[in-house]
CSV table of C-alpha atoms in Angstrom, one decimal:
chain,number,residue,atom,x,y,z
A,1,MET,CA,32.7,-45.9,13.7
A,2,CYS,CA,36.3,-46.1,12.4
A,3,SER,CA,36.8,-44.4,9.0
A,4,GLY,CA,39.0,-46.0,6.4
A,5,THR,CA,41.4,-43.1,6.7
A,6,GLY,CA,41.5,-43.2,10.5
A,7,LEU,CA,42.0,-47.0,10.6
A,8,SER,CA,44.7,-46.8,7.9
A,9,ALA,CA,46.6,-44.1,10.0
A,10,LEU,CA,46.3,-46.3,13.1
A,11,SER,CA,47.5,-49.3,11.1
A,12,LEU,CA,50.5,-47.3,9.9
A,13,THR,CA,51.3,-46.4,13.5
A,14,SER,CA,51.1,-50.0,14.6
A,15,SER,CA,53.2,-51.0,11.6
A,16,ASN,CA,55.9,-48.6,12.6
A,17,ALA,CA,55.9,-50.1,16.1
A,18,SER,CA,56.4,-53.5,14.5
A,19,THR,CA,59.2,-52.5,12.2
A,20,SER,CA,61.0,-50.0,14.5
A,21,PRO,CA,60.4,-51.5,18.0
A,22,THR,CA,63.3,-49.7,19.7
A,23,ARG,CA,61.7,-46.4,18.9
A,24,TYR,CA,58.7,-47.3,21.1
A,25,SER,CA,60.6,-49.5,23.7
A,26,SER,CA,61.7,-46.7,26.1
A,27,THR,CA,58.2,-45.2,26.4
A,28,SER,CA,56.6,-48.7,26.7
A,29,ARG,CA,59.1,-49.8,29.4
A,30,SER,CA,58.5,-46.6,31.4
A,31,SER,CA,54.8,-47.0,31.1
A,32,GLY,CA,55.1,-50.6,32.3
A,33,ARG,CA,57.0,-49.6,35.4
A,34,ASP,CA,54.5,-46.8,36.1
A,35,HIS,CA,51.5,-49.1,35.7
A,36,ARG,CA,52.6,-51.2,38.6
A,37,LYS,CA,51.0,-48.7,41.0
A,38,TYR,CA,47.6,-49.7,39.5
A,39,GLY,CA,48.1,-53.4,40.3
A,40,VAL,CA,48.3,-54.3,36.6
A,41,THR,CA,49.4,-57.9,35.9
A,42,ASP,CA,50.5,-59.8,32.8
A,43,GLU,CA,46.9,-61.1,32.3
A,44,HIS,CA,45.6,-57.5,32.1
A,45,TYR,CA,47.8,-56.8,29.1
A,46,THR,CA,46.4,-59.8,27.3
A,47,ALA,CA,42.8,-58.9,28.1
A,48,VAL,CA,43.2,-55.3,27.0
A,49,GLY,CA,45.0,-56.3,23.8
A,50,ASN,CA,42.3,-58.8,22.9
A,51,ALA,CA,39.5,-56.3,23.7
A,52,LEU,CA,41.1,-53.6,21.5
A,53,ILE,CA,41.6,-56.0,18.6
A,54,GLU,CA,38.0,-57.1,18.8
A,55,ALA,CA,36.7,-53.5,19.0
A,56,LEU,CA,38.7,-52.4,16.0
A,57,GLU,CA,37.7,-55.4,14.0
A,58,THR,CA,34.0,-54.9,14.8
A,59,PHE,CA,33.8,-51.2,14.1
A,60,GLY,CA,36.3,-51.2,11.2
A,61,GLY,CA,34.3,-53.8,9.3
A,62,ALA,CA,35.5,-56.6,7.0
A,63,GLU,CA,36.4,-54.2,4.2
A,64,MET,CA,38.8,-52.2,6.4
A,65,TRP,CA,40.0,-54.8,8.8
A,66,THR,CA,42.2,-56.8,6.4
A,67,ASP,CA,44.6,-59.5,7.2
A,68,GLU,CA,47.5,-57.0,6.9
A,69,VAL,CA,45.9,-54.6,9.3
A,70,ASP,CA,45.1,-57.4,11.7
A,71,SER,CA,48.7,-58.6,11.6
A,72,ALA,CA,50.2,-55.2,12.1
A,73,TRP,CA,48.0,-54.5,15.1
A,74,ARG,CA,48.7,-57.8,16.7
A,75,ASN,CA,52.4,-57.5,16.2
A,76,ALA,CA,52.5,-53.9,17.5
A,77,LEU,CA,50.5,-54.8,20.6
A,78,ALA,CA,52.7,-57.8,21.2
A,79,ILE,CA,55.9,-55.6,21.1
A,80,ILE,CA,54.4,-52.9,23.3
A,81,SER,CA,52.9,-55.2,25.9
A,82,ALA,CA,56.0,-57.4,26.0
A,83,ALA,CA,58.2,-54.3,26.7
A,84,MET,CA,55.8,-53.1,29.4
A,85,MET,CA,55.6,-56.5,31.1
A,86,ASP,CA,59.3,-57.1,31.0
A,87,ALA,CA,60.0,-53.7,32.6
A,88,ALA,CA,57.4,-54.2,35.2
A,89,ASN,CA,58.5,-57.7,36.1
A,90,ALA,CA,62.1,-56.7,36.3
A,91,GLU,CA,61.4,-54.3,39.1
A,92,ASP,CA,62.1,-55.6,42.6
A,93,GLY,CA,60.9,-52.6,44.6
A,94,PRO,CA,57.4,-51.7,45.6
A,95,PRO,CA,54.9,-50.5,43.0
A,96,ALA,CA,54.5,-47.3,45.0
A,97,TRP,CA,56.0,-45.6,48.1
A,98,SER,CA,54.3,-43.9,51.0
A,99,ALA,CA,55.8,-40.6,51.9
A,100,THR,CA,55.3,-38.1,54.7
A,101,VAL,CA,55.5,-34.3,54.0
A,102,ILE,CA,58.3,-32.9,56.1
A,103,GLU,CA,58.3,-29.4,54.6
A,104,CYS,CA,56.1,-27.3,52.4
A,105,ARG,CA,57.5,-23.8,51.6
A,106,PRO,CA,55.9,-21.3,49.1
A,107,VAL,CA,58.5,-19.6,47.0
A,108,ILE,CA,56.4,-17.4,44.9
A,109,LYS,CA,52.6,-17.2,44.3
A,110,GLY,CA,51.5,-20.5,42.8
A,111,VAL,CA,54.8,-22.4,43.4
A,112,ALA,CA,55.8,-24.4,46.4
A,113,VAL,CA,58.8,-26.5,47.4
A,114,VAL,CA,57.7,-29.7,49.0
A,115,ARG,CA,60.0,-32.2,50.7
A,116,LEU,CA,59.0,-35.7,51.5
A,117,GLN,CA,60.4,-38.5,53.6
A,118,LEU,CA,59.8,-41.9,51.9
A,119,ASP,CA,58.8,-44.9,54.0
A,120,GLN,CA,61.7,-46.8,52.3
A,121,THR,CA,64.5,-45.8,50.0
A,122,MET,CA,63.7,-45.4,46.3
A,123,GLN,CA,66.7,-45.3,43.9
A,124,TYR,CA,66.3,-43.0,40.8
A,125,ARG,CA,68.5,-41.2,38.3
A,126,ALA,CA,68.9,-37.5,38.6
A,127,GLY,CA,66.6,-36.1,35.9
A,128,GLN,CA,63.9,-38.8,36.1
A,129,TYR,CA,60.3,-38.1,37.2
A,130,VAL,CA,57.7,-39.9,39.3
A,131,SER,CA,53.9,-39.9,39.6
A,132,VAL,CA,52.5,-38.5,42.8
A,133,GLN,CA,49.1,-38.8,44.5
A,134,VAL,CA,47.8,-36.8,47.4
A,135,ALA,CA,45.1,-38.0,49.8
A,136,ALA,CA,42.7,-35.2,48.9
A,137,ARG,CA,42.7,-36.3,45.2
A,138,PRO,CA,42.7,-40.2,45.3
A,139,ARG,CA,43.4,-42.0,42.0
A,140,MET,CA,44.5,-38.7,40.4
A,141,TRP,CA,48.2,-38.6,39.7
A,142,ARG,CA,50.6,-35.7,38.9
A,143,TYR,CA,54.0,-36.2,37.4
A,144,LEU,CA,56.9,-34.4,39.3
A,145,SER,CA,60.6,-34.5,39.0
A,146,PRO,CA,62.8,-34.6,42.1
A,147,ALA,CA,64.9,-31.5,42.4
A,148,THR,CA,67.7,-33.3,44.2
A,149,PRO,CA,69.6,-36.5,43.3
A,150,TYR,CA,69.3,-39.8,45.1
A,151,ASP,CA,71.3,-39.8,48.3
A,152,GLY,CA,70.1,-42.8,50.2
A,153,THR,CA,68.2,-40.9,52.8
A,154,GLY,CA,64.7,-41.4,51.3
A,155,VAL,CA,64.1,-37.6,51.1
A,156,LEU,CA,62.6,-36.2,47.9
A,157,GLU,CA,62.2,-32.5,47.0
A,158,PHE,CA,59.6,-31.4,44.5
A,159,HIS,CA,59.0,-27.9,43.0
A,160,VAL,CA,55.3,-27.8,42.3
A,161,ARG,CA,53.6,-25.2,40.2
A,162,GLN,CA,49.8,-24.6,40.5
A,163,VAL,CA,48.2,-25.2,37.1
A,164,THR,CA,45.2,-22.9,36.4
A,165,GLY,CA,42.1,-25.1,36.4
A,166,GLY,CA,44.0,-28.1,37.6
A,167,TRP,CA,42.6,-30.6,40.1
A,168,VAL,CA,45.7,-31.8,41.8
A,169,SER,CA,48.4,-29.1,41.7
A,170,PRO,CA,46.3,-26.4,43.5
A,171,VAL,CA,45.9,-28.9,46.4
A,172,MET,CA,49.6,-29.6,46.4
A,173,VAL,CA,50.6,-26.0,46.5
A,174,ASN,CA,47.9,-24.5,48.7
A,175,GLN,CA,46.7,-27.2,51.1
A,176,THR,CA,49.7,-29.4,51.8
A,177,ALA,CA,50.8,-29.5,55.4
A,178,VAL,CA,53.6,-31.1,57.3
A,179,GLY,CA,52.6,-34.6,58.3
A,180,ASP,CA,50.4,-35.2,55.2
A,181,THR,CA,50.9,-38.6,53.4
A,182,TRP,CA,51.6,-38.7,49.7
A,183,VAL,CA,52.0,-41.7,47.4
A,184,VAL,CA,54.9,-41.8,45.0
A,185,GLY,CA,55.1,-44.1,41.9
A,186,SER,CA,58.2,-45.7,40.3
A,187,PRO,CA,60.8,-43.4,38.8
A,188,ILE,CA,60.6,-43.2,35.0
A,189,GLY,CA,61.8,-40.9,32.2
A,190,ALA,CA,64.7,-40.5,29.8
A,191,LEU,CA,66.4,-37.4,31.1
A,192,GLY,CA,69.6,-37.7,33.0
A,193,ILE,CA,73.4,-37.2,32.9
A,194,PRO,CA,74.6,-38.7,29.6
A,195,GLU,CA,77.2,-41.4,29.6
A,196,ASN,CA,79.2,-39.6,27.0
A,197,SER,CA,81.7,-36.8,27.9
A,198,LYS,CA,80.0,-34.0,26.0
A,199,ASP,CA,79.5,-30.6,27.5
A,200,LEU,CA,75.9,-30.0,28.6
A,201,LEU,CA,73.4,-27.4,27.5
A,202,MET,CA,70.4,-27.3,29.8
A,203,ILE,CA,67.4,-25.1,29.1
A,204,ALA,CA,64.6,-24.8,31.7
A,205,SER,CA,61.5,-22.8,32.2
A,206,GLY,CA,59.9,-22.3,35.7
A,207,THR,CA,59.7,-25.5,37.7
A,208,GLY,CA,61.2,-27.3,34.8
A,209,VAL,CA,64.5,-26.5,36.4
A,210,ALA,CA,63.9,-29.3,38.9
A,211,PRO,CA,65.3,-32.3,36.9
A,212,LEU,CA,68.2,-30.2,35.6
A,213,ARG,CA,69.0,-28.9,39.1
A,214,ALA,CA,69.1,-32.5,40.3
A,215,GLN,CA,71.6,-33.4,37.6
A,216,ILE,CA,73.8,-30.4,38.5
A,217,LEU,CA,73.9,-31.5,42.1
A,218,GLU,CA,74.7,-35.0,41.1
A,219,LEU,CA,77.5,-33.8,38.8
A,220,ILE,CA,78.9,-31.8,41.8
A,221,ARG,CA,78.8,-35.0,43.9
A,222,ARG,CA,80.8,-36.8,41.1
A,223,GLY,CA,83.5,-34.1,40.9
A,224,ASN,CA,82.4,-33.0,37.4
A,225,THR,CA,84.8,-31.0,35.2
A,226,ARG,CA,82.7,-30.8,32.0
A,227,LYS,CA,81.2,-27.5,31.0
A,228,VAL,CA,77.5,-27.0,31.9
A,229,GLN,CA,75.5,-24.1,30.6
A,230,LEU,CA,72.0,-23.6,32.2
A,231,PHE,CA,69.6,-21.1,30.7
A,232,TYR,CA,67.0,-20.6,33.4
A,233,SER,CA,63.9,-18.9,32.1
A,234,GLY,CA,60.4,-17.7,33.1
A,235,GLN,CA,57.7,-15.3,32.1
A,236,HIS,CA,58.6,-12.8,34.8
A,237,PRO,CA,61.8,-12.3,36.8
A,238,CYS,CA,60.2,-13.7,39.9
A,239,ASP,CA,59.6,-17.0,38.1
A,240,LEU,CA,63.4,-17.6,38.5
A,241,TYR,CA,62.7,-18.5,42.2
A,242,ASP,CA,65.8,-20.9,42.5
A,243,LEU,CA,68.3,-18.4,41.0
A,244,PRO,CA,70.0,-17.5,44.3
A,245,HIS,CA,70.7,-21.2,45.0
A,246,LEU,CA,72.0,-21.8,41.5
A,247,TRP,CA,74.2,-18.7,41.7
A,248,LYS,CA,75.8,-20.1,44.9
A,249,LEU,CA,76.5,-23.4,43.1
A,250,ALA,CA,78.1,-21.5,40.1
A,251,GLU,CA,80.3,-19.5,42.4
A,252,LYS,CA,81.8,-22.7,43.9
A,253,HIS,CA,82.0,-24.6,40.6
A,254,PRO,CA,83.6,-22.7,37.6
A,255,TRP,CA,82.4,-25.3,35.1
A,256,LEU,CA,78.7,-24.2,35.8
A,257,THR,CA,77.3,-21.1,34.0
A,258,ILE,CA,73.8,-19.8,34.8
A,259,ILE,CA,72.1,-17.5,32.3
A,260,PRO,CA,68.8,-16.0,33.7
A,261,VAL,CA,66.2,-15.2,31.0
A,262,SER,CA,62.7,-13.7,31.4
A,263,GLU,CA,60.2,-12.8,28.8
A,264,GLU,CA,59.0,-9.7,30.7
A,265,ASP,CA,61.4,-7.2,32.3
A,266,GLU,CA,59.2,-6.5,35.3
A,267,ASN,CA,57.4,-8.6,37.8
A,268,PRO,CA,53.5,-8.7,38.1
A,269,TRP,CA,51.9,-6.3,40.5
A,270,TRP,CA,51.4,-8.9,43.2
A,271,HIS,CA,55.1,-9.7,43.5
A,272,THR,CA,56.6,-6.9,45.6
A,273,GLU,CA,59.9,-8.5,46.7
A,274,PRO,CA,63.0,-6.9,45.1
A,275,GLU,CA,64.8,-8.9,42.4
A,276,PRO,CA,68.0,-10.5,43.7
A,277,LEU,CA,71.2,-9.0,42.3
A,278,PRO,CA,73.6,-11.3,40.6
A,279,PRO,CA,76.9,-11.9,42.5
A,280,ILE,CA,80.1,-10.6,40.9
A,281,GLY,CA,81.0,-12.6,37.8
A,282,MET,CA,77.5,-14.0,37.3
A,283,ALA,CA,75.5,-13.2,34.1
A,284,ARG,CA,72.8,-10.6,34.4
A,285,ARG,CA,69.2,-11.5,33.4
A,286,ILE,CA,68.4,-11.3,29.7
A,287,VAL,CA,64.9,-10.3,28.5
A,288,GLY,CA,63.5,-12.3,25.6
A,289,LYS,CA,62.3,-15.7,24.5
A,290,VAL,CA,64.6,-18.3,25.9
A,291,GLY,CA,65.0,-20.2,22.5
A,292,LYS,CA,66.1,-17.0,20.8
A,293,VAL,CA,68.5,-16.1,23.6
A,294,VAL,CA,70.0,-19.5,23.6
A,295,THR,CA,70.8,-19.5,19.9
A,296,SER,CA,72.2,-16.0,20.1
A,297,PHE,CA,75.1,-17.5,22.1
A,298,GLY,CA,76.1,-19.9,19.3
A,299,ASP,CA,75.0,-23.1,17.5
A,300,TRP,CA,75.8,-25.4,20.4
A,301,ALA,CA,77.2,-28.1,18.1
A,302,GLY,CA,78.7,-31.0,20.1
A,303,TYR,CA,76.7,-30.3,23.2
A,304,ASP,CA,74.3,-32.7,24.9
A,305,ILE,CA,71.0,-30.7,25.0
A,306,GLN,CA,68.1,-31.0,27.4
A,307,VAL,CA,65.0,-28.8,27.4
A,308,VAL,CA,62.4,-28.8,30.1
A,309,GLY,CA,59.3,-26.6,30.3
A,310,SER,CA,55.9,-26.1,28.8
A,311,GLU,CA,55.0,-27.7,25.5
A,312,SER,CA,55.1,-24.4,23.7
A,313,MET,CA,58.4,-23.5,25.3
A,314,VAL,CA,59.9,-26.8,24.3
A,315,ASN,CA,58.6,-26.6,20.8
A,316,SER,CA,59.7,-23.0,20.2
A,317,THR,CA,63.1,-23.7,21.6
A,318,LYS,CA,63.6,-26.8,19.4
A,319,PHE,CA,62.5,-24.6,16.4
A,320,ARG,CA,65.2,-22.1,17.2
A,321,LEU,CA,67.8,-24.9,17.7
A,322,ARG,CA,66.9,-26.4,14.4
A,323,ALA,CA,67.4,-23.1,12.7
A,324,VAL,CA,71.0,-23.0,13.8
A,325,GLY,CA,71.7,-26.5,12.5
A,326,ILE,CA,71.0,-28.7,15.6
A,327,ASP,CA,69.4,-32.1,14.9
A,328,VAL,CA,66.4,-31.7,17.3
A,329,ASP,CA,66.0,-35.5,17.3
A,330,THR,CA,69.0,-35.5,19.6
A,331,VAL,CA,67.5,-32.9,21.9
A,332,ARG,CA,66.1,-34.6,25.0
A,333,ASN,CA,62.9,-33.6,26.8
A,334,ASP,CA,60.4,-35.4,29.1
A,335,PRO,CA,56.8,-34.4,30.1
A,336,THR,CA,56.1,-30.7,30.0
A,337,TYR,CA,56.0,-28.5,33.1
């Protein structure tokens, strides 16, 4: 049963959605585009909204379910569902794409690079992410970011980390074979190359480098000249699996700086390959928490900042950035990795 405090809190949330619709619009629109893969139609939004209102009114009781609460909820649901429906109806592509695995390459224990060939082209912004389903786990979706920008070929590259206890990622990493069929949902997400001309600070942990890597490759394609600083971090040195490739990019493009960071100075016992040495002129790996390392380089005022990694990494990095005067509301991040 809904308590008075709980219902009031929910009402406050719905009221905020009503009075500040733009705050919720981006998430709602992304969700609407993503829900197309389930076959959701406009009628479903109406039915779900009515059912939710009826349930809240029934269990909240006449004392708690006031006219004000009712109005706030109906207005909020109208705003959210309208944004979702508008975004879904504006799409002219398929609700999902079929894709064939053309490469699956383990890079370290628990991480694989998987390349797919889509059955038809899907346009997306470098930095966005998509939902992915594999045949062995039907109706179970995992969000992944393409590690390469759109190029018109229909080829997608994903960097997949096995999540301990996960249902989907272990199958993706350990059981994927060339020729397998995956299903890919619509591209969504707020990350991407900003329209402004600010220099870029990118902070990644592990496979979180994928959407930032895609943006760097897109900037190269555009002939970029703005400064880009990428702090690439992991628990161990071996977690920086894409470092040799990033070094090659930085050698060719002076505007790109790669700063490797690891929390531990040595690799785990099971990783026996030698650590790659940085080319001449490239920064050597720094040991420490990435947020602390980043802020030791300066306050980063005036930079466009993106952070991609686990929830704890994102939160701790934002905490460090706030401590040096950065407005963390301007720091962009999407789902955790």
